[in-house]
Short mmCIF file of C-alpha atoms in Angstrom, two decimals:
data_model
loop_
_atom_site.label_atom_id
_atom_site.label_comp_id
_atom_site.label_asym_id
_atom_site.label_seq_id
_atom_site.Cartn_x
_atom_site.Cartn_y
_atom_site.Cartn_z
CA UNK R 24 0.00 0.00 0.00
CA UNK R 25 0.91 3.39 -1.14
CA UNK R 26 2.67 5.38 1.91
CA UNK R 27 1.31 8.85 1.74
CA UNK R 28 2.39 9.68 5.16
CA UNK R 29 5.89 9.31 6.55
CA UNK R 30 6.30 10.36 10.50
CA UNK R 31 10.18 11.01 11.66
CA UNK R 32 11.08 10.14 15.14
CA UNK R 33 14.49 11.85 16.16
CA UNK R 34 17.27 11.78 18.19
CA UNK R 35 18.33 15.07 19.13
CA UNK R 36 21.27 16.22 17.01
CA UNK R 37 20.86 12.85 14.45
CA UNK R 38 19.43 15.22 12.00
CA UNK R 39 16.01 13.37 11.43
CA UNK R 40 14.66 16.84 11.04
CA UNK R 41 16.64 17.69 8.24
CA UNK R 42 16.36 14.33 6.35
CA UNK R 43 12.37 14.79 6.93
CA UNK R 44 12.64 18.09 5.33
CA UNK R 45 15.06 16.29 1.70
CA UNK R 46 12.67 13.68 1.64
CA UNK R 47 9.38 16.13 1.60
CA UNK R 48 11.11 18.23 -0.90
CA UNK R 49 11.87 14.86 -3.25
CA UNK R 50 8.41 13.27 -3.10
CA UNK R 51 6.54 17.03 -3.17
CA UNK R 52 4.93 15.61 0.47
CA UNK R 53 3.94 18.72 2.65
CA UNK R 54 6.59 19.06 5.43
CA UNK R 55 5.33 19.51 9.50
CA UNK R 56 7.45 20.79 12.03
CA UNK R 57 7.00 23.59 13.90
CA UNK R 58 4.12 24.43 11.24
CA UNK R 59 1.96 21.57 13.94
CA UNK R 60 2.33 24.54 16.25
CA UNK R 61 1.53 27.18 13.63
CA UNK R 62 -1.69 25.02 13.07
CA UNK R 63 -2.14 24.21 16.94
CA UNK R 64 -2.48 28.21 17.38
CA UNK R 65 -4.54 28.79 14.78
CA UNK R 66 -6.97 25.66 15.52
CA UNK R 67 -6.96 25.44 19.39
CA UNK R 68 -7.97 29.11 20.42
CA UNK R 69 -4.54 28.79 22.68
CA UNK R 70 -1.63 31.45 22.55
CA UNK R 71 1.47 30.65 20.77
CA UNK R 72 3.35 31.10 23.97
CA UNK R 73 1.50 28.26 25.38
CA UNK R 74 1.71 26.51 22.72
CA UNK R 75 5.46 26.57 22.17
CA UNK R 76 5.87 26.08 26.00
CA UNK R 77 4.32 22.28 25.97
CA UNK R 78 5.41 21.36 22.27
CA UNK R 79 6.83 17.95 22.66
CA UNK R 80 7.13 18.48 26.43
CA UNK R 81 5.49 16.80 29.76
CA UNK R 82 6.36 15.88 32.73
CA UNK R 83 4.74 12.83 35.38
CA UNK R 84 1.88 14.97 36.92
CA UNK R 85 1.19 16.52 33.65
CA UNK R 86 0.72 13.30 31.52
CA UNK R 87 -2.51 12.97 29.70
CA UNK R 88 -2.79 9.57 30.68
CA UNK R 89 -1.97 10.33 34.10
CA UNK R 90 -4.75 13.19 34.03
CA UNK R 91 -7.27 11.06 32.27
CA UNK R 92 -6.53 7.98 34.96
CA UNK R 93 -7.06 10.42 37.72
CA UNK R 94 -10.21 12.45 36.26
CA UNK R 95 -12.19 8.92 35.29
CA UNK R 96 -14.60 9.51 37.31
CA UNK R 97 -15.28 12.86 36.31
CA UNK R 98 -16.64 14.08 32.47
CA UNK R 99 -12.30 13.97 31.62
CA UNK R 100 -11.89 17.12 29.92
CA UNK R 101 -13.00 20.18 32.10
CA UNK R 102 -10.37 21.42 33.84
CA UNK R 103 -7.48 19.88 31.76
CA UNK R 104 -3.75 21.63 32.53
CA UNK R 105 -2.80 23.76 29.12
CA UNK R 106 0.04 20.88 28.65
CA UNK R 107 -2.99 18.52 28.38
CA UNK R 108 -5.03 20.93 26.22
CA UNK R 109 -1.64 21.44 23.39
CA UNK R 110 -1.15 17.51 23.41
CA UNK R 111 -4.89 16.68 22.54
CA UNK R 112 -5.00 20.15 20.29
CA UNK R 113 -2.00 18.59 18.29
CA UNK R 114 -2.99 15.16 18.04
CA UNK R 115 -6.37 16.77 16.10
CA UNK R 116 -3.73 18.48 14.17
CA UNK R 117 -2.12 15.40 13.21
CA UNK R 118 -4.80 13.42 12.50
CA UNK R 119 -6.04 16.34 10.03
CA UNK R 120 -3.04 16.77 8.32
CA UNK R 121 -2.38 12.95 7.94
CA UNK R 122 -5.93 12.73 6.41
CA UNK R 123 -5.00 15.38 4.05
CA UNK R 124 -2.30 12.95 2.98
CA UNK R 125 1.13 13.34 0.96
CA UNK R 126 3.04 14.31 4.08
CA UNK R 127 5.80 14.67 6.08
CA UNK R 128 5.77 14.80 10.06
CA UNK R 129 8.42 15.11 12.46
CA UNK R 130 8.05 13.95 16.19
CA UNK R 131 5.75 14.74 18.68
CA UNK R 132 4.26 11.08 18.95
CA UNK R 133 2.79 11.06 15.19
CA UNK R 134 3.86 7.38 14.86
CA UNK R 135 1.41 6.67 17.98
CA UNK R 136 -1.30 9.61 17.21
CA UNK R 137 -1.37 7.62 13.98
CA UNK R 138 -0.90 3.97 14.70
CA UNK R 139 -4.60 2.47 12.91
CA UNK R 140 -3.33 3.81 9.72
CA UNK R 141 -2.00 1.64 7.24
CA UNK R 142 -0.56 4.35 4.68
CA UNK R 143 1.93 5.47 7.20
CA UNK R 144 5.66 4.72 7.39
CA UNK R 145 7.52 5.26 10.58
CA UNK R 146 10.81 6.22 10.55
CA UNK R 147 13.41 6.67 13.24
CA UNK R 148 16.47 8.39 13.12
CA UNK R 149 19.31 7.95 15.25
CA UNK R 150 23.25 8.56 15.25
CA UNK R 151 26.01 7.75 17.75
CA UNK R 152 26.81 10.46 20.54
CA UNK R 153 29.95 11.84 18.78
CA UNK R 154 28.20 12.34 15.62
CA UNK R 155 25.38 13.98 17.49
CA UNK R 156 28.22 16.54 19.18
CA UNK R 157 29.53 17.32 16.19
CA UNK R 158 25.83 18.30 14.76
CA UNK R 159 24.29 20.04 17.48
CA UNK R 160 27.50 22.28 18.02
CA UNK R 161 28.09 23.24 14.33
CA UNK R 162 23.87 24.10 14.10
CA UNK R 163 23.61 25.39 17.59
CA UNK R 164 26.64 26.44 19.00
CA UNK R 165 27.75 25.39 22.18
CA UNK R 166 25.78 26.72 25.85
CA UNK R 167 26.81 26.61 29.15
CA UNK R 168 25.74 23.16 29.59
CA UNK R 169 27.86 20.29 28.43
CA UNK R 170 26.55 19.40 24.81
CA UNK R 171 26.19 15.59 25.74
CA UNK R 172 24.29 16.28 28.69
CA UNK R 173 22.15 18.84 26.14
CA UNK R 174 21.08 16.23 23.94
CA UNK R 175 20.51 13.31 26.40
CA UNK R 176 18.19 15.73 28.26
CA UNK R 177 16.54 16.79 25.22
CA UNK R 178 15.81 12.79 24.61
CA UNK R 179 15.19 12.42 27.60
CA UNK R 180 12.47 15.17 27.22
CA UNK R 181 10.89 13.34 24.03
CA UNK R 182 10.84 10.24 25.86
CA UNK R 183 8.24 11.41 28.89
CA UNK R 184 6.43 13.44 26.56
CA UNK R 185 5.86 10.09 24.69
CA UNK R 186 5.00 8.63 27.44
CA UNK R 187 2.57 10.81 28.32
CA UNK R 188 -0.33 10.10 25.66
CA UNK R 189 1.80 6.50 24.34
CA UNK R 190 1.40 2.88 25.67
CA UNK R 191 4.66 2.63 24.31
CA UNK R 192 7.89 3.92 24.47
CA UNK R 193 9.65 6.24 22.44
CA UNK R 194 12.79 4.28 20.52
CA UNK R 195 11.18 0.80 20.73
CA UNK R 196 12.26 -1.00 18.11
CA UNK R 197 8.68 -2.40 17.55
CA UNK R 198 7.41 0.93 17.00
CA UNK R 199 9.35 2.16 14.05
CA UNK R 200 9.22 0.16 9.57
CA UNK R 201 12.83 1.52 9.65
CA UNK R 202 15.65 3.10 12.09
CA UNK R 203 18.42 5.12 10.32
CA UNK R 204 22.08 5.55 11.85
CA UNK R 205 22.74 9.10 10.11
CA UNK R 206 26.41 9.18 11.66
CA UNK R 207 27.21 5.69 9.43
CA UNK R 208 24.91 6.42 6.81
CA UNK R 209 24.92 9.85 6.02
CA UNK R 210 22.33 12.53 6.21
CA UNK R 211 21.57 12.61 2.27
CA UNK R 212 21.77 8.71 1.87
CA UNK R 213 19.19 8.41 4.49
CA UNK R 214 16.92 10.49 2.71
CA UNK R 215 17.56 8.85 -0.57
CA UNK R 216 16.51 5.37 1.15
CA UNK R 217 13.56 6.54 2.15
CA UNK R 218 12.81 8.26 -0.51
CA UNK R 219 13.34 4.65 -1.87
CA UNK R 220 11.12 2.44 0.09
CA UNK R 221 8.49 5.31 0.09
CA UNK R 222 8.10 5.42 -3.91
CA UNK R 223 8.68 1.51 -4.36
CA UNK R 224 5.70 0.45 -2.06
CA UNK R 225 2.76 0.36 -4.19
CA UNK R 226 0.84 3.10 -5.51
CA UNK W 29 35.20 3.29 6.21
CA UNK W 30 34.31 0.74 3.95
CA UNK W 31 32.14 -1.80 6.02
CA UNK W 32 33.37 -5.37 5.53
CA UNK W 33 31.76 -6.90 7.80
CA UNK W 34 27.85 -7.24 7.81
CA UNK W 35 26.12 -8.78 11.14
CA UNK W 36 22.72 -9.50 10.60
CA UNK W 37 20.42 -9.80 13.98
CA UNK W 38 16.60 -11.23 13.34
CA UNK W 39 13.52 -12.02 14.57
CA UNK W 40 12.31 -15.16 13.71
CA UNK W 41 10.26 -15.22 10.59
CA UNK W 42 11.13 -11.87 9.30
CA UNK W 43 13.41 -13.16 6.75
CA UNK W 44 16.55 -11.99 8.26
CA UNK W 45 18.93 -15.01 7.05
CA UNK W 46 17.89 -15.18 3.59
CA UNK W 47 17.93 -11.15 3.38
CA UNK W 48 21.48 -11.85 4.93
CA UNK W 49 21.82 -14.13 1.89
CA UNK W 50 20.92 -12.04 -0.89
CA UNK W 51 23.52 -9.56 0.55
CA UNK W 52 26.40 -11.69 0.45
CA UNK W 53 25.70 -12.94 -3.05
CA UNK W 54 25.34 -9.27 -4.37
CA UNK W 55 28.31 -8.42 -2.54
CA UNK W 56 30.64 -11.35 -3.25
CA UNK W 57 30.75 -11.29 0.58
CA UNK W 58 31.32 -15.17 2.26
CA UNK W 59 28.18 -15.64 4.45
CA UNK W 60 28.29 -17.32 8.13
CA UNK W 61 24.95 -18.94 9.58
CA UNK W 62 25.28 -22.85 10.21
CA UNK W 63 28.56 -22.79 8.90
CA UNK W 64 29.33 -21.02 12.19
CA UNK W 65 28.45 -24.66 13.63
CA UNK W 66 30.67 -26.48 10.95
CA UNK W 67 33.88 -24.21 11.92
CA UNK W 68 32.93 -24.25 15.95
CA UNK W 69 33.25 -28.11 15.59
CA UNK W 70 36.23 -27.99 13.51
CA UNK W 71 38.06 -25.77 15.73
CA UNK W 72 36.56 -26.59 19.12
CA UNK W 73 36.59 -30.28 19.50
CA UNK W 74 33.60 -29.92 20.87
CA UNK W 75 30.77 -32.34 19.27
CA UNK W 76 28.23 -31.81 16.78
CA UNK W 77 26.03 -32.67 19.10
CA UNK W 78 26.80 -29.97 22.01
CA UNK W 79 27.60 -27.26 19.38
CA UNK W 80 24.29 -27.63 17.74
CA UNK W 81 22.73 -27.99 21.09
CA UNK W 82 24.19 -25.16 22.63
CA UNK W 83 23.84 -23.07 19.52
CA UNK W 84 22.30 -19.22 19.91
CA UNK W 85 21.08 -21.42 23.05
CA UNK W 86 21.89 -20.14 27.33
CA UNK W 87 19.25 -20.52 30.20
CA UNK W 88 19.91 -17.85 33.15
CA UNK W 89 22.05 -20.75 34.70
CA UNK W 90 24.62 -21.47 31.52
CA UNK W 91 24.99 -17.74 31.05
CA UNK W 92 28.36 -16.74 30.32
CA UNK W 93 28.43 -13.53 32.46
CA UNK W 94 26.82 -15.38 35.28
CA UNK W 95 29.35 -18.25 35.39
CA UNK W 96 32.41 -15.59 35.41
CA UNK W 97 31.16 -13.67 38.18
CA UNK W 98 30.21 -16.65 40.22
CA UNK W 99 33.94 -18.08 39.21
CA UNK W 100 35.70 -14.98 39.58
CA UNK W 101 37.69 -16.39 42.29
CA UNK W 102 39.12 -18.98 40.71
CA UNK W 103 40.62 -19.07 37.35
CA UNK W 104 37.88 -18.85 35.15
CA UNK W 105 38.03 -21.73 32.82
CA UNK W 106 38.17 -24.40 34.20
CA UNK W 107 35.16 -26.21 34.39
CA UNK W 108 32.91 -24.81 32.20
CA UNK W 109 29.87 -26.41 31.08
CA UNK W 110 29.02 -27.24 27.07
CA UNK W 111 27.44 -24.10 27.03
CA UNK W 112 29.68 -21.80 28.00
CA UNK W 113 32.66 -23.47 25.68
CA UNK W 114 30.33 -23.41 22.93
CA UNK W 115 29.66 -19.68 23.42
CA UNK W 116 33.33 -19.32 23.89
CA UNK W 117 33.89 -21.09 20.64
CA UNK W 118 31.19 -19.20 18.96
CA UNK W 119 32.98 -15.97 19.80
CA UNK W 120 36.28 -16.92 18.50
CA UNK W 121 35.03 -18.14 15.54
CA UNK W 122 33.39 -14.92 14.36
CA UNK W 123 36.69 -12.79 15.61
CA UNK W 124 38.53 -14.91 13.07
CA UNK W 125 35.94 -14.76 9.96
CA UNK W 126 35.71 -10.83 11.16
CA UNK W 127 39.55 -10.71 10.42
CA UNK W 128 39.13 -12.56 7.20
CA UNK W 129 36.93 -9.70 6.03
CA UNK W 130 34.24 -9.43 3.79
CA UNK W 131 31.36 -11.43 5.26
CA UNK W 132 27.87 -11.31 5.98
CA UNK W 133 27.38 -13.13 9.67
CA UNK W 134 23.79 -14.39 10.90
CA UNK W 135 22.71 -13.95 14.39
CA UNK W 136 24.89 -15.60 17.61
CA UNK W 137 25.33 -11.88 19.00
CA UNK W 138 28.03 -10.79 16.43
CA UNK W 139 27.38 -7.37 16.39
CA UNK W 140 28.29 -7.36 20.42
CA UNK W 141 31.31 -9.49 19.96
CA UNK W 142 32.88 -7.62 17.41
CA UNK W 143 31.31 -4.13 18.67
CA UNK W 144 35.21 -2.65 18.54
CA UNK W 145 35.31 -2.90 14.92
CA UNK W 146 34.63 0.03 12.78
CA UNK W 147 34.53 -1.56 9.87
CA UNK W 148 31.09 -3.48 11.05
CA UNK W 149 27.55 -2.69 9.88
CA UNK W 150 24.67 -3.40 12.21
CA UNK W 151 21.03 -4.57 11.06
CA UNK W 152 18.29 -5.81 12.64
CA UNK W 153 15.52 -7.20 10.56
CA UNK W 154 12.09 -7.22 12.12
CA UNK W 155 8.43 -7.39 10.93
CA UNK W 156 4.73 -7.36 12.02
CA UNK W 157 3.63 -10.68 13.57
CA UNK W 158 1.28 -11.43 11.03
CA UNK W 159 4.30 -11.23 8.12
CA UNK W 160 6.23 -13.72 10.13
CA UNK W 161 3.62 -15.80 10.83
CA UNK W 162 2.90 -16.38 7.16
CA UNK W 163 6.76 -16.86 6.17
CA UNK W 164 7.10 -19.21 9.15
CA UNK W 165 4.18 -21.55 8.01
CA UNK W 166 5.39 -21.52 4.26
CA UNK W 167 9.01 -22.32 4.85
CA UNK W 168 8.74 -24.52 7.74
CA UNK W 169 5.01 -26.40 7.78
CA UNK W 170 2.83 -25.82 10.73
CA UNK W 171 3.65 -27.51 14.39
CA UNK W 172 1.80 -28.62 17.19
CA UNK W 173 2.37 -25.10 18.52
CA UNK W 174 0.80 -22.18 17.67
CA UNK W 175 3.12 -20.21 14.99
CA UNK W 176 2.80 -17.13 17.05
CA UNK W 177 3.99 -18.86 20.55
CA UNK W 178 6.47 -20.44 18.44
CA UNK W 179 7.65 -17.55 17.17
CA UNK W 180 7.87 -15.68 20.49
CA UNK W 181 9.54 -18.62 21.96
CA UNK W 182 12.22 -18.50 19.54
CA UNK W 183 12.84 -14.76 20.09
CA UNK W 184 12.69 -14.87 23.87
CA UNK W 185 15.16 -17.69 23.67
CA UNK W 186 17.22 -15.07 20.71
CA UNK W 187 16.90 -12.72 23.71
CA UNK W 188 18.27 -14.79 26.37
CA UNK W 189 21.59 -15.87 24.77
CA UNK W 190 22.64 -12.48 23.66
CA UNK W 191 21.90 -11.20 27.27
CA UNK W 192 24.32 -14.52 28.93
CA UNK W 193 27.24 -12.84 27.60
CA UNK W 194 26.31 -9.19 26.10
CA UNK W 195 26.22 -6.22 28.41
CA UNK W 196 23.13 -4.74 26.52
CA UNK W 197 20.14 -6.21 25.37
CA UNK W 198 19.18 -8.07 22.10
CA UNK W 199 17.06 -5.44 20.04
CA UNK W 200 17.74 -2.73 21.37
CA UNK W 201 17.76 0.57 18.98
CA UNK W 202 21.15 1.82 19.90
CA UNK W 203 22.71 -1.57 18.74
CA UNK W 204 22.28 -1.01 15.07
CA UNK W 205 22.89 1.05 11.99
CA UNK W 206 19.89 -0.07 10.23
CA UNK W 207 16.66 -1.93 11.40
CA UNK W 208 14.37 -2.51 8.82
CA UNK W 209 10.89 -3.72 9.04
CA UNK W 210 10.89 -6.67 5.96
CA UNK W 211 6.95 -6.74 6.02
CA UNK W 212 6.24 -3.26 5.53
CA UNK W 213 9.43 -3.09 2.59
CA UNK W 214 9.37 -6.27 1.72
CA UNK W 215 12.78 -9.23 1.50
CA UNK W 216 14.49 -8.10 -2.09
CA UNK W 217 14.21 -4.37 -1.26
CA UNK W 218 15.70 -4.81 2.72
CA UNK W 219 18.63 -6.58 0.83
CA UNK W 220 18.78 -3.83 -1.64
CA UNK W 221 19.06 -0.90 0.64
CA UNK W 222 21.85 -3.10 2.88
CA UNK W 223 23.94 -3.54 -0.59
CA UNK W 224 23.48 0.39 -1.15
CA UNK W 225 24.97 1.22 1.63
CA UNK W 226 27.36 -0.77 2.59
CA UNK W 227 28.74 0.29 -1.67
CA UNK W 228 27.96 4.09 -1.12
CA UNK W 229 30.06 4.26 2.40
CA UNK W 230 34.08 4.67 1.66
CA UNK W 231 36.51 1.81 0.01
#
């Protein structure tokens, strides 16, 4: 079956983002990335600040399953934290913009939001620590904190958020049609494979 | 660096050895699965028999880890059961074809024993259970045992031998360059994209 939707999990630093972006550009698929939170705004009646402030980020006690567990016995949605609001307001997103098909979307749980759907292909890219290094510091430049401890925090970030709406975890092998080492493989390579697979699986 | 050495990790019924197969024929690579066994017994003087036996095969009890820290006090060799000679065997074995170079090598935790190389390329083929279900009926007939328990069985036991000598665990996404999922992309193209590149990265 023809893929019309490809989601990119990420480490932080592997570059997923960027290969997301070639392979969008290659197969004329729409590209989502920060335009989820474009949409989000424009869709949820929420401010951008707030927005941007829980993209891809929970913690324990704000964890829509954790909310939902605990409200039960209430009607589940009055009185929801704003983190709880953004991840339900971007999992509509999603699921709009997969059914609008042709597209390209990076992180925030898609390949979970998404799971029933048979057109999707989920990707996950990942890279040894030294690559990662290298990446982040020549995008980002270096901060106070130690870039290893920057990206295994920012990982670590993706993980609980994840977890927070997922009855799986983040980086589970089970989760994912194909995991990409960019540091061995190469940024543009990894494109071109999926770029591959994507055009060679039916139509 | 030009990757000579391919180590091919599987679930059972995803297709993994004869993906593993294709690879070594496109590649003019020399390909180790059973004849692992054949060069174990050679070298070994252990039995047919016990090799077979004890074959991608440990029980909490055998495990190689276990028996060195229990033995640790003594000199560490002698007396070791089937098992653990066999997975001592194993090891050496794959060192040597690793030095030989060019070679595709099936399972038996390679891609831990040989995780110092850099001239090693990690996959890990995996598919939906209904995929392996179907190639596990059509290759090998039907059993008293459901294919599915089978199938698990066979992985947990997968599981258990890399973890009796490997300090990380067997599938786990930071093991690999490449994990593709052979239902979704289907057995010629997984060997394909393994061929392209291990050609496209340095000679």
């Amino acid at each position: 079956m023809k893929k019309s939707i490809i989601t990119v999990s990420r480490e932080f630093g592997s570059g997923g983002r960027t290969i997301g972006r070639i392979v969008a550009d290659k197969l004329g698929y729409k590209f989502y990335d920060d335009e989820i939170i474009d949409r989000v705004v424009k869709e949820s009646g929420l401010s951008r600040e707030i927005v941007e402030r829980y993209d891809e980020y929970a913690t324990h006690r704000n964890s829509l399953l954790y909310t939902l567990a605990v409200n039960s016995m209430g009607d589940g949605v009055h009185g929801l934290s704003f983190a709880n609001q953004v991840q339900i307001a971007q999992a509509t997103v999603i699921k709009q913009v997969a059914d609008e098909g042709n597209c390209v979307i990076i992180g925030r749980g898609a390949d979970y939001i998404l799971r029933d759907r048979k057109d999707c292909f989920n990707v996950f890219v990942r890279a040894d620590m030294a690559s990662k290094v290298k990446r982040v510091e020549e995008l980002y430049g270096k901060t106070q904190q130690k870039t290893e401890d920057r990206i295994k925090d920012k990982d670590t970030k993706r993980k609980v958020f994840y977890r927070s709406f997922a009855l799986r975890e983040w980086g589970d092998i089970a989760n994912y049609n194909l995991v990409l080492d960019s540091g061995v493989i190469g940024i543009d390579k990894c494109a071109e494979i999926i770029c591959d697979i994507v055009q060679s699986t039916g139509n």
